[in-house]
Amino acid sequence: MSDEKFKISQKILHNSPVRKNRYRDYWCGNISKKNIGNKIKLSGWVQKRRDLGNIIFIDLRDRTGMVQVVFDSDISKESHRLSKKLRSEYVITVEGKIRQRPDESVNYELRTGEVEVISEKLEILNESKTPPFLIKDDIEIDEKLRFKYRYLDFRRPIILKTFIFRDQIIKAVREFLMGQGFVEVETPILAKSTPEGARDYLVPSRVHKGSFYALPQSPQLFKQILMISGFERYFQIAKVFRDEDVRANRQPEHTQIDIEMSFVDVEDIFKLNEEMLKYLFEKCLGIELKTPFERKKYSKVIDMYGTDKPDLRFGLHIVDVTEELYSTDFQIFRKVIKKKGKVIGINVRGAAKKFTRKKLDELSEVAKNLGAMGIFWIIIKELGEIQSPIVKYLKDVEKNTILNKFEAKAGDLLILMADSSDKASTILGQIRLYLADKLSLIPKNTYKILWVYDFPLFEWEEEKNRYQPMHHPFTSPNEETIKFLKTNPLKVRSKHYDLVLNGSEIAGGSIRINNSNLQKEVFRILGHEQKEIEDNFGFLLKAFEYGAPPHGGIAYGFDRLVTELLQKKYIRDVIAFPKTQKATCLLTGAPDEVTKEQLEELNIKIIKNKN
Amino acid sequence: MSDEKFKISQKILHNSPVRKNRYRDYWCGNISKKNIGNKIKLSGWVQKRRDLGNIIFIDLRDRTGMVQVVFDSDISKESHRLSKKLRSEYVITVEGKIRQRPDESVNYELRTGEVEVISEKLEILNESKTPPFLIKDDIEIDEKLRFKYRYLDFRRPIILKTFIFRDQIIKAVREFLMGQGFVEVETPILAKSTPEGARDYLVPSRVHKGSFYALPQSPQLFKQILMISGFERYFQIAKVFRDEDVRANRQPEHTQIDIEMSFVDVEDIFKLNEEMLKYLFEKCLGIELKTPFERKKYSKVIDMYGTDKPDLRFGLHIVDVTEELYSTDFQIFRKVIKKKGKVIGINVRGAAKKFTRKKLDELSEVAKNLGAMGIFWIIIKELGEIQSPIVKYLKDVEKNTILNKFEAKAGDLLILMADSSDKASTILGQIRLYLADKLSLIPKNTYKILWVYDFPLFEWEEEKNRYQPMHHPFTSPNEETIKFLKTNPLKVRSKHYDLVLNGSEIAGGSIRINNSNLQKEVFRILGHEQKEIEDNFGFLLKAFEYGAPPHGGIAYGFDRLVTELLQKKYIRDVIAFPKTQKATCLLTGAPDEVTKEQLEELNIKIIKNKN
């Protein structure tokens, strides 16, 4: 982790007023040569202790840093006597004078390494057992142990700085949005379950037996109500919940930056967010973002990158050569093309020499694990000569048009695959990431941002034989394709957009429907019954009838945003008390059993397993 | 409601950048004579419409204010034709020129009343049914109707300003705390139920069948863990939950300003909060608070005001005359005193003439409704003569000492009552509030703040025949009385403190226990079994063993704080989507029934009522 990102965090720690009291009048990490001769009082934790008999040294740590404290029996017998008891992580208060360290014992790695404190008085505030791991930044600790002893893990300086960084992001967001007249409104956590709420967390009501609240998956309906209310500009740093099987990078509860505006269209939301991120990057990372951000249509990014959240920090875009191979004799390609599949590939520029046969076999294995039938490689040698297991099946004209389309040059490596359209894209998209990783093509401390837009409004859900919204049923269709609503819903495109940072979807949103009839039409296409619509969304449809303005917004996965900005791997790295993949809190043991009385009062019963 | 408090809110609205787009390039409320001749585009809601045939007037409203728009068939036929359709709350975009209004039609009550906009183009963005109530500030609307049509209620200008005011409070709190190096950390909403959690909202776990999360009643344990983690200064604007029978001024979920610090004692918390409130009052109300705030011991405020959250905006303190009446012949007093009860009273200065016999009878009725056996009044007439139903029972010396103790002067009215100690205090405390209200003794726009401290650590719970913590089991005993822990727990006093504003408890907190053995001792006194302690608080007790620093904090009921600052009556006046006293959301209908499938997946069943 580059320390660069934590410069502000460190500065905030050092600049915090000390608030003098009986425990301290100075921060450990702020002591320097300027203080030599001063008498000060410090409190904190013992980092480590060295006993040289008449002299005992400790490093004393508070949240600002460390300083060396010396207990010398010649200077204070009592203090020296007591210091013998000190062990790692004891909590103490020390009074003493600051003096220069002798030249030979200056510690240049420590900010305070030129000085030390001679203890004249020591008070032990609390003892500590030996911690199960060392309290320092650069050590490998088993993650389970870290989360079980989260209070010790947190004492590692990098963690506090991570959370101060997180705070600074929120602060910048608030500053920007409030400066634009956005009003932060808190919406309920005890909300209503909706039919889309298959993954709702439920809360039984004690007062209304048999009824339940649901924890919100998003403040969607409330923020739309606020727009209908004339707030015009709303935001909220909101907690949202989703009871799904926790994948590697998900949490049952997470934090969302929720933004909604009235009298806007897509372009306005784009502009606002570009300004906001520009402000945020400047303030928190010292990086100047170029605006407007790149924008690509959904169909285009799928074609080029095999995913709707492409990482643009490197090239390796996908090229479609189906047309070029339309009348090929190569059976595998021929069959796929006949079934309306496609042949696509990536030109890995200059990689011919880096990929030995063994590595190509590995790559092939990776592709198969992703579900591919296989991959085909073509190496471009000097003078246009090509080498490939499939070279003999291709006509010269095919070879030439393919090489042309890939803009292939000597030294390039082409990776081809053939499969049904979606599958080929998805798999090659993942191979693209694999290649970038293997070839170290991803530059550090680089941030590439992309708007993806023009998504389909509906998808066809094969299993249930019905349409489903690609995002949610409140998304507005776009003007040009709204005419297909009645005839061919799959051709309708929406005013949804995603914001992608370094291959991670950090935000998504849309212009919403603000018309009761259009909203009902969408519900009908989705197969909702009249009564169901009324029961669940009646209040929103009714609100639409009282002057609902055009409105739209966006929501950032805040934990994910911070994770990406810090270029960390997991969102649990930026959450104070995360849950495991089984949605358990390792610190407190939640969830847990409750008493019979509690359940009785809620009028619910646990179903015993039949086995 | 004084507009004074909303000056900042109004300014924020007017100063918000307009963000020009296809819907608007100016705010309605910002148009003035300076703009005369300019061509502008506005969007908003039709407030009202007057049709004079060839000319139609409307007031157009956005969140900044209103402006008059004129549709003149001579200027734009099309615009005028379309404007005939307009009704209240239609959403429109208007383009036109700003011109001066003729002198006779200037509206001085409107900020924009000197000008009007001549429409050249009108677009109707959405229609509206006739709203069930007028959209304006000073009207009485049935509260149920307001909450059902919250989106219309919200369009009343005062409501948006209320929420901007709320935001400004939070903003000031964040500015102050961040300036002091506090780190905002989000703690989990899906937390663990504790035995104290009788009023926990529970959330069944799908992954761990039969187990439950609990929504936190406070982030208590997590903030203590953060202190043990070395964060030293933490805060959070946190959502907390309590499933209790909703009294007039409670909500199932509310917002808390949660603050915790390490290496502090009571005095440090007092100072920090005084500085914070000083900052907040200055910023948000333009009021300079005097610090330090008044401080009173718990026993003292109970004696003087009959409550631990006294309103100090007026006098009427309680005087105890039990001692003076120790050997009285008046049977009622005599009996009470014999049973260790007390005789206490209030001198209502100068009220003798204001209280007719009828009003005294009313007061007597009020007292009886509060549970008093009765009250006794004494009127001091000119020349020290007194008039009272009980005058004949009192000896001269008793009369004199009583009058002396009350510092009674001619024209004063004394209200006396006798009862068991607690009851007499409580009831007279409430009578004190009644009197202040009746006599209009409470000054407007005055803020009186008080620290109450030195609370007992335990109370005796008669019903269950056991001790219970007066606040919570993590509160530290104070040094002087800790010795009574083993011998007489009721004599132990705590380091708990409350902050009282105008008779409302806006915050409470304490220095916490940070020692494993002391914490176990407290749990034992509270009657917890060893295993129960281990199961529920094991992780905290364990954390205490690894160098827990001294720490303490405070939590503000944020909704209540805003309510008090705005001098509103109910916290639901400052909550966007409040619930009713039956914990229902009138807008969405939550809580509601859920599907059988949802319950099955959670492995729970609703118990059918036996009847």
PDB file of C-alpha atoms in Angstrom, chain B residues 209-398:
ATOM      1  CA  LYS B 209     -31.569 -21.365  10.807  1.00  0.00           C
ATOM      2  CA  GLY B 210     -33.031 -20.587  14.200  1.00  0.00           C
ATOM      3  CA  SER B 211     -30.565 -17.775  14.868  1.00  0.00           C
ATOM      4  CA  PHE B 212     -31.323 -14.070  14.873  1.00  0.00           C
ATOM      5  CA  TYR B 213     -29.574 -10.772  14.479  1.00  0.00           C
ATOM      6  CA  ALA B 214     -30.780  -7.857  16.576  1.00  0.00           C
ATOM      7  CA  LEU B 215     -30.978  -4.249  15.446  1.00  0.00           C
ATOM      8  CA  PRO B 216     -28.815  -2.246  17.871  1.00  0.00           C
ATOM      9  CA  GLN B 217     -30.379  -0.194  20.640  1.00  0.00           C
ATOM     10  CA  SER B 218     -27.030   1.588  20.760  1.00  0.00           C
ATOM     11  CA  PRO B 219     -23.593   0.921  19.283  1.00  0.00           C
ATOM     12  CA  GLN B 220     -22.413   0.583  22.917  1.00  0.00           C
ATOM     13  CA  LEU B 221     -20.244  -2.531  22.631  1.00  0.00           C
ATOM     14  CA  PHE B 222     -18.785  -1.574  19.268  1.00  0.00           C
ATOM     15  CA  LYS B 223     -17.751   1.866  20.412  1.00  0.00           C
ATOM     16  CA  GLN B 224     -16.090   0.383  23.463  1.00  0.00           C
ATOM     17  CA  ILE B 225     -14.292  -2.067  21.174  1.00  0.00           C
ATOM     18  CA  LEU B 226     -13.118   0.908  19.093  1.00  0.00           C
ATOM     19  CA  MET B 227     -11.660   2.494  22.207  1.00  0.00           C
ATOM     20  CA  ILE B 228      -9.871  -0.730  23.095  1.00  0.00           C
ATOM     21  CA  SER B 229      -8.720  -0.628  19.459  1.00  0.00           C
ATOM     22  CA  GLY B 230      -6.849   2.614  20.062  1.00  0.00           C
ATOM     23  CA  PHE B 231      -9.071   4.824  17.891  1.00  0.00           C
ATOM     24  CA  GLU B 232      -9.137   7.203  20.887  1.00  0.00           C
ATOM     25  CA  ARG B 233     -11.758   9.476  19.334  1.00  0.00           C
ATOM     26  CA  TYR B 234     -14.784   7.989  17.612  1.00  0.00           C
ATOM     27  CA  PHE B 235     -18.147   9.326  16.598  1.00  0.00           C
ATOM     28  CA  GLN B 236     -21.036   8.194  14.498  1.00  0.00           C
ATOM     29  CA  ILE B 237     -24.369   9.530  13.380  1.00  0.00           C
ATOM     30  CA  ALA B 238     -25.998   6.180  14.040  1.00  0.00           C
ATOM     31  CA  LYS B 239     -29.396   4.636  13.523  1.00  0.00           C
ATOM     32  CA  VAL B 240     -30.641   2.893  16.666  1.00  0.00           C
ATOM     33  CA  PHE B 241     -33.779   0.891  17.321  1.00  0.00           C
ATOM     34  CA  ARG B 242     -36.065   0.116  20.221  1.00  0.00           C
ATOM     35  CA  ASP B 243     -39.190  -1.959  20.019  1.00  0.00           C
ATOM     36  CA  GLU B 244     -41.163  -0.408  22.810  1.00  0.00           C
ATOM     37  CA  ASP B 245     -44.705   0.733  22.973  1.00  0.00           C
ATOM     38  CA  VAL B 246     -44.403   3.995  21.180  1.00  0.00           C
ATOM     39  CA  ARG B 247     -45.214   6.877  23.471  1.00  0.00           C
ATOM     40  CA  ALA B 248     -46.174  10.260  22.165  1.00  0.00           C
ATOM     41  CA  ASN B 249     -42.621  11.324  21.578  1.00  0.00           C
ATOM     42  CA  ARG B 250     -40.767   8.149  20.606  1.00  0.00           C
ATOM     43  CA  GLN B 251     -40.023   6.373  17.356  1.00  0.00           C
ATOM     44  CA  PRO B 252     -39.035   2.739  16.747  1.00  0.00           C
ATOM     45  CA  GLU B 253     -35.910   3.921  14.950  1.00  0.00           C
ATOM     46  CA  HIS B 254     -34.080   7.084  15.702  1.00  0.00           C
ATOM     47  CA  THR B 255     -30.795   8.795  15.053  1.00  0.00           C
ATOM     48  CA  GLN B 256     -28.074   9.136  17.620  1.00  0.00           C
ATOM     49  CA  ILE B 257     -24.949  11.281  17.729  1.00  0.00           C
ATOM     50  CA  ASP B 258     -22.620   8.810  19.314  1.00  0.00           C
ATOM     51  CA  ILE B 259     -19.303  10.015  20.737  1.00  0.00           C
ATOM     52  CA  GLU B 260     -16.592   8.083  22.573  1.00  0.00           C
ATOM     53  CA  MET B 261     -13.076   9.060  23.734  1.00  0.00           C
ATOM     54  CA  SER B 262     -10.139   7.401  25.420  1.00  0.00           C
ATOM     55  CA  PHE B 263      -7.911   8.771  28.181  1.00  0.00           C
ATOM     56  CA  VAL B 264     -10.627  10.977  29.576  1.00  0.00           C
ATOM     57  CA  ASP B 265     -12.656  11.511  32.708  1.00  0.00           C
ATOM     58  CA  VAL B 266     -16.036  13.158  33.268  1.00  0.00           C
ATOM     59  CA  GLU B 267     -14.650  16.674  33.114  1.00  0.00           C
ATOM     60  CA  ASP B 268     -13.142  16.077  29.663  1.00  0.00           C
ATOM     61  CA  ILE B 269     -16.438  14.885  28.230  1.00  0.00           C
ATOM     62  CA  PHE B 270     -18.190  17.908  29.711  1.00  0.00           C
ATOM     63  CA  LYS B 271     -15.698  20.293  28.145  1.00  0.00           C
ATOM     64  CA  LEU B 272     -15.827  18.683  24.731  1.00  0.00           C
ATOM     65  CA  ASN B 273     -19.598  18.791  24.617  1.00  0.00           C
ATOM     66  CA  GLU B 274     -19.755  22.350  25.834  1.00  0.00           C
ATOM     67  CA  GLU B 275     -17.425  23.390  23.053  1.00  0.00           C
ATOM     68  CA  MET B 276     -19.438  21.395  20.536  1.00  0.00           C
ATOM     69  CA  LEU B 277     -22.795  22.862  21.522  1.00  0.00           C
ATOM     70  CA  LYS B 278     -21.308  26.343  21.642  1.00  0.00           C
ATOM     71  CA  TYR B 279     -20.090  25.844  18.076  1.00  0.00           C
ATOM     72  CA  LEU B 280     -23.423  24.408  16.982  1.00  0.00           C
ATOM     73  CA  PHE B 281     -25.577  27.130  18.531  1.00  0.00           C
ATOM     74  CA  GLU B 282     -23.381  29.824  17.080  1.00  0.00           C
ATOM     75  CA  LYS B 283     -23.383  28.296  13.588  1.00  0.00           C
ATOM     76  CA  CYS B 284     -27.003  27.223  13.340  1.00  0.00           C
ATOM     77  CA  LEU B 285     -28.918  29.627  15.563  1.00  0.00           C
ATOM     78  CA  GLY B 286     -26.588  32.592  15.896  1.00  0.00           C
ATOM     79  CA  ILE B 287     -26.795  32.232  19.661  1.00  0.00           C
ATOM     80  CA  GLU B 288     -23.784  32.495  21.930  1.00  0.00           C
ATOM     81  CA  LEU B 289     -23.931  29.920  24.708  1.00  0.00           C
ATOM     82  CA  LYS B 290     -22.182  30.542  28.005  1.00  0.00           C
ATOM     83  CA  THR B 291     -19.799  27.796  29.090  1.00  0.00           C
ATOM     84  CA  PRO B 292     -19.271  25.941  31.334  1.00  0.00           C
ATOM     85  CA  PHE B 293     -22.894  24.854  31.544  1.00  0.00           C
ATOM     86  CA  GLU B 294     -24.642  24.667  34.870  1.00  0.00           C
ATOM     87  CA  ARG B 295     -24.014  21.359  36.674  1.00  0.00           C
ATOM     88  CA  LYS B 296     -26.174  19.759  39.336  1.00  0.00           C
ATOM     89  CA  LYS B 297     -26.087  16.475  41.178  1.00  0.00           C
ATOM     90  CA  TYR B 298     -28.891  14.029  40.537  1.00  0.00           C
ATOM     91  CA  SER B 299     -30.143  14.108  44.138  1.00  0.00           C
ATOM     92  CA  LYS B 300     -30.181  17.895  44.048  1.00  0.00           C
ATOM     93  CA  VAL B 301     -32.278  18.203  40.878  1.00  0.00           C
ATOM     94  CA  ILE B 302     -34.722  15.614  42.126  1.00  0.00           C
ATOM     95  CA  ASP B 303     -35.107  17.640  45.332  1.00  0.00           C
ATOM     96  CA  MET B 304     -35.422  20.962  43.555  1.00  0.00           C
ATOM     97  CA  TYR B 305     -37.446  19.998  40.512  1.00  0.00           C
ATOM     98  CA  GLY B 306     -38.939  16.564  41.101  1.00  0.00           C
ATOM     99  CA  THR B 307     -37.336  15.251  37.898  1.00  0.00           C
ATOM    100  CA  ASP B 308     -33.876  14.463  36.592  1.00  0.00           C
ATOM    101  CA  LYS B 309     -34.504  16.593  33.505  1.00  0.00           C
ATOM    102  CA  PRO B 310     -35.623  19.938  34.869  1.00  0.00           C
ATOM    103  CA  ASP B 311     -36.612  22.837  32.664  1.00  0.00           C
ATOM    104  CA  LEU B 312     -34.547  25.744  33.979  1.00  0.00           C
ATOM    105  CA  ARG B 313     -36.160  28.415  31.844  1.00  0.00           C
ATOM    106  CA  PHE B 314     -38.265  29.344  34.852  1.00  0.00           C
ATOM    107  CA  GLY B 315     -38.053  29.166  38.641  1.00  0.00           C
ATOM    108  CA  LEU B 316     -40.718  27.497  40.780  1.00  0.00           C
ATOM    109  CA  HIS B 317     -38.242  25.223  42.485  1.00  0.00           C
ATOM    110  CA  ILE B 318     -39.415  22.809  45.120  1.00  0.00           C
ATOM    111  CA  VAL B 319     -38.858  23.541  48.803  1.00  0.00           C
ATOM    112  CA  ASP B 320     -38.854  20.837  51.456  1.00  0.00           C
ATOM    113  CA  VAL B 321     -40.586  21.810  54.696  1.00  0.00           C
ATOM    114  CA  THR B 322     -40.774  18.342  56.247  1.00  0.00           C
ATOM    115  CA  GLU B 323     -38.372  19.289  58.983  1.00  0.00           C
ATOM    116  CA  GLU B 324     -40.267  22.469  59.777  1.00  0.00           C
ATOM    117  CA  LEU B 325     -43.448  20.432  60.224  1.00  0.00           C
ATOM    118  CA  TYR B 326     -41.928  17.578  62.146  1.00  0.00           C
ATOM    119  CA  SER B 327     -44.152  18.038  65.166  1.00  0.00           C
ATOM    120  CA  THR B 328     -47.216  19.460  63.475  1.00  0.00           C
ATOM    121  CA  ASP B 329     -50.690  18.715  64.764  1.00  0.00           C
ATOM    122  CA  PHE B 330     -52.116  18.719  61.237  1.00  0.00           C
ATOM    123  CA  GLN B 331     -53.061  15.058  60.848  1.00  0.00           C
ATOM    124  CA  ILE B 332     -52.467  14.667  57.108  1.00  0.00           C
ATOM    125  CA  PHE B 333     -48.911  16.005  57.283  1.00  0.00           C
ATOM    126  CA  ARG B 334     -48.277  14.179  60.506  1.00  0.00           C
ATOM    127  CA  LYS B 335     -49.175  10.804  59.082  1.00  0.00           C
ATOM    128  CA  VAL B 336     -47.094  11.273  55.970  1.00  0.00           C
ATOM    129  CA  ILE B 337     -44.063  12.401  57.950  1.00  0.00           C
ATOM    130  CA  LYS B 338     -44.392   9.484  60.314  1.00  0.00           C
ATOM    131  CA  LYS B 339     -44.230   7.092  57.355  1.00  0.00           C
ATOM    132  CA  LYS B 340     -40.986   8.763  56.218  1.00  0.00           C
ATOM    133  CA  GLY B 341     -42.807  10.733  53.558  1.00  0.00           C
ATOM    134  CA  LYS B 342     -42.310  14.436  53.063  1.00  0.00           C
ATOM    135  CA  VAL B 343     -44.062  17.741  52.772  1.00  0.00           C
ATOM    136  CA  ILE B 344     -42.835  19.845  49.901  1.00  0.00           C
ATOM    137  CA  GLY B 345     -44.078  22.872  48.091  1.00  0.00           C
ATOM    138  CA  ILE B 346     -43.546  25.560  45.517  1.00  0.00           C
ATOM    139  CA  ASN B 347     -43.753  29.286  45.994  1.00  0.00           C
ATOM    140  CA  VAL B 348     -45.560  30.628  42.939  1.00  0.00           C
ATOM    141  CA  ARG B 349     -44.349  34.182  43.240  1.00  0.00           C
ATOM    142  CA  GLY B 350     -46.884  36.916  42.794  1.00  0.00           C
ATOM    143  CA  ALA B 351     -49.538  34.440  41.681  1.00  0.00           C
ATOM    144  CA  ALA B 352     -51.988  34.953  44.533  1.00  0.00           C
ATOM    145  CA  LYS B 353     -54.172  37.232  42.494  1.00  0.00           C
ATOM    146  CA  LYS B 354     -53.921  35.209  39.300  1.00  0.00           C
ATOM    147  CA  PHE B 355     -55.290  32.102  40.939  1.00  0.00           C
ATOM    148  CA  THR B 356     -58.999  32.344  41.600  1.00  0.00           C
ATOM    149  CA  ARG B 357     -60.692  29.715  43.690  1.00  0.00           C
ATOM    150  CA  LYS B 358     -61.792  28.050  40.472  1.00  0.00           C
ATOM    151  CA  LYS B 359     -58.251  27.813  39.178  1.00  0.00           C
ATOM    152  CA  LEU B 360     -57.079  26.427  42.488  1.00  0.00           C
ATOM    153  CA  ASP B 361     -59.740  23.757  42.198  1.00  0.00           C
ATOM    154  CA  GLU B 362     -58.535  22.955  38.698  1.00  0.00           C
ATOM    155  CA  LEU B 363     -54.994  22.673  39.970  1.00  0.00           C
ATOM    156  CA  SER B 364     -56.187  20.361  42.697  1.00  0.00           C
ATOM    157  CA  GLU B 365     -57.848  18.219  40.053  1.00  0.00           C
ATOM    158  CA  VAL B 366     -54.649  18.082  38.015  1.00  0.00           C
ATOM    159  CA  ALA B 367     -52.737  16.966  41.092  1.00  0.00           C
ATOM    160  CA  LYS B 368     -55.234  14.219  41.808  1.00  0.00           C
ATOM    161  CA  ASN B 369     -55.023  13.007  38.222  1.00  0.00           C
ATOM    162  CA  LEU B 370     -51.284  12.805  38.666  1.00  0.00           C
ATOM    163  CA  GLY B 371     -51.875  10.555  41.664  1.00  0.00           C
ATOM    164  CA  ALA B 372     -51.643  13.040  44.539  1.00  0.00           C
ATOM    165  CA  MET B 373     -53.942  12.751  47.531  1.00  0.00           C
ATOM    166  CA  GLY B 374     -54.449  16.482  47.177  1.00  0.00           C
ATOM    167  CA  ILE B 375     -52.707  19.801  47.335  1.00  0.00           C
ATOM    168  CA  PHE B 376     -52.829  22.577  49.877  1.00  0.00           C
ATOM    169  CA  TRP B 377     -52.575  26.220  49.003  1.00  0.00           C
ATOM    170  CA  ILE B 378     -51.556  29.173  51.080  1.00  0.00           C
ATOM    171  CA  ILE B 379     -52.081  32.714  49.871  1.00  0.00           C
ATOM    172  CA  ILE B 380     -49.942  35.441  51.388  1.00  0.00           C
ATOM    173  CA  LYS B 381     -51.922  38.612  51.686  1.00  0.00           C
ATOM    174  CA  GLU B 382     -50.738  42.096  52.440  1.00  0.00           C
ATOM    175  CA  LEU B 383     -49.129  42.565  55.863  1.00  0.00           C
ATOM    176  CA  GLY B 384     -48.223  38.905  56.113  1.00  0.00           C
ATOM    177  CA  GLU B 385     -51.747  37.758  56.649  1.00  0.00           C
ATOM    178  CA  ILE B 386     -52.295  34.323  55.207  1.00  0.00           C
ATOM    179  CA  GLN B 387     -55.314  32.623  53.786  1.00  0.00           C
ATOM    180  CA  SER B 388     -55.558  28.862  53.420  1.00  0.00           C
ATOM    181  CA  PRO B 389     -57.855  25.955  54.183  1.00  0.00           C
ATOM    182  CA  ILE B 390     -55.157  24.563  56.450  1.00  0.00           C
ATOM    183  CA  VAL B 391     -54.223  27.764  58.252  1.00  0.00           C
ATOM    184  CA  LYS B 392     -56.157  26.786  61.321  1.00  0.00           C
ATOM    185  CA  TYR B 393     -54.203  23.545  61.765  1.00  0.00           C
ATOM    186  CA  LEU B 394     -50.799  25.185  61.776  1.00  0.00           C
ATOM    187  CA  LYS B 395     -49.099  26.676  64.793  1.00  0.00           C
ATOM    188  CA  ASP B 396     -47.782  30.194  64.472  1.00  0.00           C
ATOM    189  CA  VAL B 397     -44.213  29.051  64.659  1.00  0.00           C
ATOM    190  CA  GLU B 398     -44.849  26.574  61.868  1.00  0.00           C
TER     191      GLU B 398
END
